[in-house]
mmCIF file of C-alpha atoms in Angstrom:
data_model
loop_
_atom_site.group_PDB
_atom_site.id
_atom_site.type_symbol
_atom_site.label_atom_id
_atom_site.label_comp_id
_atom_site.label_asym_id
_atom_site.label_seq_id
_atom_site.Cartn_x
_atom_site.Cartn_y
_atom_site.Cartn_z
ATOM 1 C CA MET A 184 -20.413 -2.178 -13.333
ATOM 2 C CA ILE A 185 -18.267 1.543 -13.977
ATOM 3 C CA GLY A 186 -14.232 1.060 -14.027
ATOM 4 C CA GLU A 187 -14.252 -2.710 -14.322
ATOM 5 C CA GLU A 188 -11.623 -2.968 -16.692
ATOM 6 C CA ASN A 189 -9.571 -0.153 -14.797
ATOM 7 C CA LEU A 190 -10.040 -2.427 -11.686
ATOM 8 C CA ARG A 191 -8.621 -5.757 -13.090
ATOM 9 C CA THR A 192 -5.865 -3.855 -15.278
ATOM 10 C CA VAL A 193 -4.892 -2.566 -11.341
ATOM 11 C CA ALA A 194 -4.946 -6.439 -10.134
ATOM 12 C CA GLU A 195 -2.810 -7.494 -13.383
ATOM 13 C CA VAL A 196 -0.629 -4.502 -12.235
ATOM 14 C CA ALA A 197 -0.260 -5.428 -9.077
ATOM 15 C CA VAL A 198 0.297 -9.651 -9.184
ATOM 16 C CA ALA A 199 2.758 -8.337 -12.007
ATOM 17 C CA PHE A 200 4.190 -5.557 -9.296
ATOM 18 C CA THR A 201 4.434 -8.277 -6.514
ATOM 19 C CA GLY A 202 6.239 -10.922 -8.112
ATOM 20 C CA LEU A 203 8.864 -8.923 -9.799
ATOM 21 C CA ALA A 204 9.561 -7.449 -6.375
ATOM 22 C CA ALA A 205 9.313 -10.690 -4.705
ATOM 23 C CA VAL A 206 12.201 -11.583 -7.280
ATOM 24 C CA VAL A 207 14.556 -8.912 -7.157
ATOM 25 C CA ILE A 208 14.467 -8.950 -3.106
ATOM 26 C CA ALA A 209 15.072 -12.852 -3.517
ATOM 27 C CA VAL A 210 17.559 -11.972 -5.908
ATOM 28 C CA LEU A 211 19.040 -8.878 -3.673
ATOM 29 C CA GLN A 212 18.797 -10.969 -0.073
ATOM 30 C CA ARG A 213 21.182 -14.372 -2.006
ATOM 31 C CA THR A 214 23.637 -12.059 -3.325
ATOM 32 C CA GLN A 215 24.360 -8.977 -0.812
ATOM 33 C CA PRO A 216 23.184 -10.581 2.380
ATOM 34 C CA GLU A 217 25.386 -8.575 4.621
ATOM 35 C CA ARG A 218 23.521 -5.517 3.268
ATOM 36 C CA TRP A 219 20.328 -6.265 4.802
ATOM 37 C CA HIS A 220 18.938 -4.775 8.056
ATOM 38 C CA PRO A 221 16.386 -5.144 10.163
ATOM 39 C CA GLN A 222 14.509 -2.099 9.182
ATOM 40 C CA ASP A 223 14.729 -3.788 5.267
ATOM 41 C CA VAL A 224 12.638 -6.800 6.897
ATOM 42 C CA PHE A 225 9.732 -4.598 7.509
ATOM 43 C CA ARG A 226 10.202 -2.299 3.820
ATOM 44 C CA ILE A 227 9.848 -6.142 2.472
ATOM 45 C CA TRP A 228 6.469 -6.819 4.408
ATOM 46 C CA SER A 229 5.139 -3.490 2.979
ATOM 47 C CA VAL A 230 5.595 -4.360 -0.736
ATOM 48 C CA ILE A 231 4.567 -7.524 -0.666
ATOM 49 C CA VAL A 232 1.359 -6.803 1.478
ATOM 50 C CA GLY A 233 0.605 -3.778 -0.266
ATOM 51 C CA GLY A 234 0.694 -5.487 -3.783
ATOM 52 C CA LEU A 235 -1.188 -8.241 -2.118
ATOM 53 C CA ALA A 236 -4.337 -5.948 -0.975
ATOM 54 C CA ALA A 237 -3.976 -3.623 -4.365
ATOM 55 C CA VAL A 238 -5.070 -7.630 -6.027
ATOM 56 C CA MET A 239 -7.467 -8.115 -3.532
ATOM 57 C CA PHE A 240 -9.036 -4.893 -3.373
ATOM 58 C CA SER A 241 -9.219 -4.428 -7.022
ATOM 59 C CA LEU A 242 -10.808 -7.701 -7.476
ATOM 60 C CA LEU A 243 -13.231 -7.183 -4.074
ATOM 61 C CA PRO A 244 -15.973 -4.600 -6.153
ATOM 62 C CA LEU A 245 -15.771 -7.728 -9.296
ATOM 63 C CA ALA A 246 -17.162 -10.354 -6.901
ATOM 64 C CA PHE A 247 -20.358 -8.195 -6.085
ATOM 65 C CA ALA A 248 -20.968 -6.802 -9.924
ATOM 66 C CA GLY A 249 -24.359 -8.383 -11.237
ATOM 67 C CA SER A 250 -25.800 -9.194 -7.904
ATOM 68 C CA VAL A 251 -28.417 -7.984 -5.940
ATOM 69 C CA PHE A 252 -26.524 -5.249 -4.170
ATOM 70 C CA SER A 253 -26.409 -2.350 -5.818
ATOM 71 C CA GLU A 254 -23.076 -0.044 -7.392
ATOM 72 C CA ASP A 255 -23.506 2.937 -4.680
ATOM 73 C CA TRP A 256 -24.038 -0.352 -2.025
ATOM 74 C CA THR A 257 -20.745 -2.293 -3.340
ATOM 75 C CA TRP A 258 -18.269 1.200 -3.234
ATOM 76 C CA ALA A 259 -19.265 1.944 0.107
ATOM 77 C CA PHE A 260 -19.130 -2.003 1.139
ATOM 78 C CA CYS A 261 -15.760 -2.308 -0.996
ATOM 79 C CA SER A 262 -14.589 1.925 0.900
ATOM 80 C CA TYR A 263 -15.261 0.470 3.758
ATOM 81 C CA ALA A 264 -13.401 -2.540 3.534
ATOM 82 C CA LEU A 265 -10.195 -0.882 2.173
ATOM 83 C CA VAL A 266 -10.557 1.997 5.138
ATOM 84 C CA ILE A 267 -10.670 -1.166 7.505
ATOM 85 C CA PHE A 268 -7.381 -2.148 5.996
ATOM 86 C CA LEU A 269 -5.397 1.180 5.514
ATOM 87 C CA ILE A 270 -5.822 1.933 9.101
ATOM 88 C CA ALA A 271 -4.778 -1.140 10.505
ATOM 89 C CA GLN A 272 -1.862 -1.084 8.257
ATOM 90 C CA THR A 273 -1.431 2.113 9.028
ATOM 91 C CA VAL A 274 -1.409 0.937 12.887
ATOM 92 C CA PHE A 275 0.618 -1.510 12.606
ATOM 93 C CA SER A 276 2.948 0.778 9.891
ATOM 94 C CA THR A 277 3.008 3.414 12.703
ATOM 95 C CA ARG A 278 4.758 1.193 15.457
ATOM 96 C CA ARG A 279 7.279 -0.588 12.788
ATOM 97 C CA ILE A 280 8.717 2.749 11.407
ATOM 98 C CA ARG A 281 9.163 3.934 14.855
ATOM 99 C CA LYS A 282 11.035 1.324 16.287
ATOM 100 C CA VAL A 283 13.126 1.590 12.479
ATOM 101 C CA SER A 284 12.899 4.853 12.838
ATOM 102 C CA ARG A 285 15.259 4.293 16.393
ATOM 103 C CA LEU A 286 17.613 2.151 14.101
ATOM 104 C CA ASP A 287 17.893 4.992 11.388
ATOM 105 C CA SER A 288 18.048 7.946 12.598
ATOM 106 C CA SER A 289 18.957 9.729 8.868
ATOM 107 C CA ARG A 290 17.049 12.975 8.437
ATOM 108 C CA HIS A 291 16.278 11.430 5.476
ATOM 109 C CA SER A 292 14.440 8.151 7.215
ATOM 110 C CA ARG A 293 12.279 10.441 9.735
ATOM 111 C CA LEU A 294 10.944 12.488 6.416
ATOM 112 C CA TRP A 295 10.309 9.785 4.387
ATOM 113 C CA ALA A 296 7.937 8.194 7.510
ATOM 114 C CA PHE A 297 6.611 11.378 7.986
ATOM 115 C CA SER A 298 5.935 11.682 4.515
ATOM 116 C CA PHE A 299 4.057 8.093 4.822
ATOM 117 C CA LEU A 300 1.850 9.092 7.591
ATOM 118 C CA THR A 301 0.989 12.381 6.446
ATOM 119 C CA ALA A 302 -0.033 10.930 2.623
ATOM 120 C CA VAL A 303 -1.653 7.445 4.512
ATOM 121 C CA ILE A 304 -3.966 9.867 6.378
ATOM 122 C CA VAL A 305 -5.272 11.987 3.756
ATOM 123 C CA VAL A 306 -6.449 9.196 1.671
ATOM 124 C CA ILE A 307 -7.702 6.902 4.032
ATOM 125 C CA VAL A 308 -10.161 10.341 4.933
ATOM 126 C CA VAL A 309 -10.746 10.350 1.083
ATOM 127 C CA VAL A 310 -11.837 7.108 1.208
ATOM 128 C CA ALA A 311 -13.565 6.866 4.216
ATOM 129 C CA THR A 312 -15.974 9.546 3.085
ATOM 130 C CA ASN A 313 -16.139 7.831 -0.082
ATOM 131 C CA ALA A 314 -17.626 5.281 1.991
ATOM 132 C CA THR A 315 -19.861 7.365 3.955
ATOM 133 C CA GLY A 316 -20.817 9.479 1.576
ATOM 134 C CA LEU A 317 -20.335 12.599 3.845
ATOM 135 C CA TRP A 318 -18.937 15.297 0.906
ATOM 136 C CA PHE A 319 -20.221 13.508 -2.473
ATOM 137 C CA GLU A 320 -21.905 10.363 -2.966
ATOM 138 C CA SER A 321 -20.051 6.830 -2.941
ATOM 139 C CA GLY A 322 -18.418 5.602 -5.987
ATOM 140 C CA TYR A 323 -15.574 4.594 -7.669
ATOM 141 C CA THR A 324 -13.011 7.581 -7.752
ATOM 142 C CA GLY A 325 -12.512 7.518 -3.879
ATOM 143 C CA TYR A 326 -11.969 3.554 -3.840
ATOM 144 C CA PHE A 327 -9.365 4.086 -6.728
ATOM 145 C CA ILE A 328 -7.913 6.477 -4.921
ATOM 146 C CA GLY A 329 -7.050 4.115 -2.285
ATOM 147 C CA LEU A 330 -6.286 1.257 -4.636
ATOM 148 C CA MET A 331 -3.544 3.730 -6.312
ATOM 149 C CA TRP A 332 -2.407 4.494 -2.468
ATOM 150 C CA LEU A 333 -1.328 0.841 -1.790
ATOM 151 C CA LEU A 334 0.284 0.376 -5.584
ATOM 152 C CA VAL A 335 2.479 3.356 -5.748
ATOM 153 C CA SER A 336 3.082 2.864 -1.566
ATOM 154 C CA SER A 337 4.004 -0.601 -2.364
ATOM 155 C CA GLY A 338 5.736 0.776 -5.395
ATOM 156 C CA LEU A 339 8.303 3.625 -3.486
ATOM 157 C CA THR A 340 9.306 1.519 -1.150
ATOM 158 C CA PHE A 341 10.435 -1.264 -3.646
ATOM 159 C CA VAL A 342 12.576 1.547 -5.048
ATOM 160 C CA ARG A 343 14.285 2.720 -1.733
ATOM 161 C CA ILE A 344 14.990 -1.153 -1.267
ATOM 162 C CA LEU A 345 16.678 -0.596 -4.249
ATOM 163 C CA GLY A 346 17.933 2.266 -3.725
ATOM 164 C CA LEU A 347 19.447 1.253 -0.438
ATOM 165 C CA ALA A 348 20.833 -2.266 -1.083
ATOM 166 C CA PHE A 349 23.197 -0.360 -4.175
ATOM 167 C CA GLN A 350 23.937 2.019 -2.071
ATOM 168 C CA ASP A 351 27.423 2.525 -2.458
ATOM 169 C CA THR A 352 28.447 -0.718 -4.564
#
């Protein structure tokens, strides 16, 4: 299967990153409990769910490798599944971001939320066109862009958590 080694690498990186993020977040929460706000719970959820989703979706195409299904079908099916997940995550996240924005009305927070929503919409469009074969043939590249979004968005949120945790120290 095309990209099999890359998919395994993404799974390994996502497992390591999610584990590290969980440990660091647990330590920070225990050492600085007064710094945690309701919006931080959403950020923590985003990091953990994004990392676990990256693991699951990087291993999903490998489950179909060597089966009776063609590679085109496998990439299309996996892309559809990823699009459904990204849409569900975006709907849930948008609701949470609106609540968080009311609590944290800083311009930086609103810019972060707008940037996140813009980027995820672009990724959803790319993965959806990969699934449907609308602009280009279903394949590895469009799916891999969606996987990278899961990792990068989790990583950026984790960096934001760290930045906020060590702010004013």
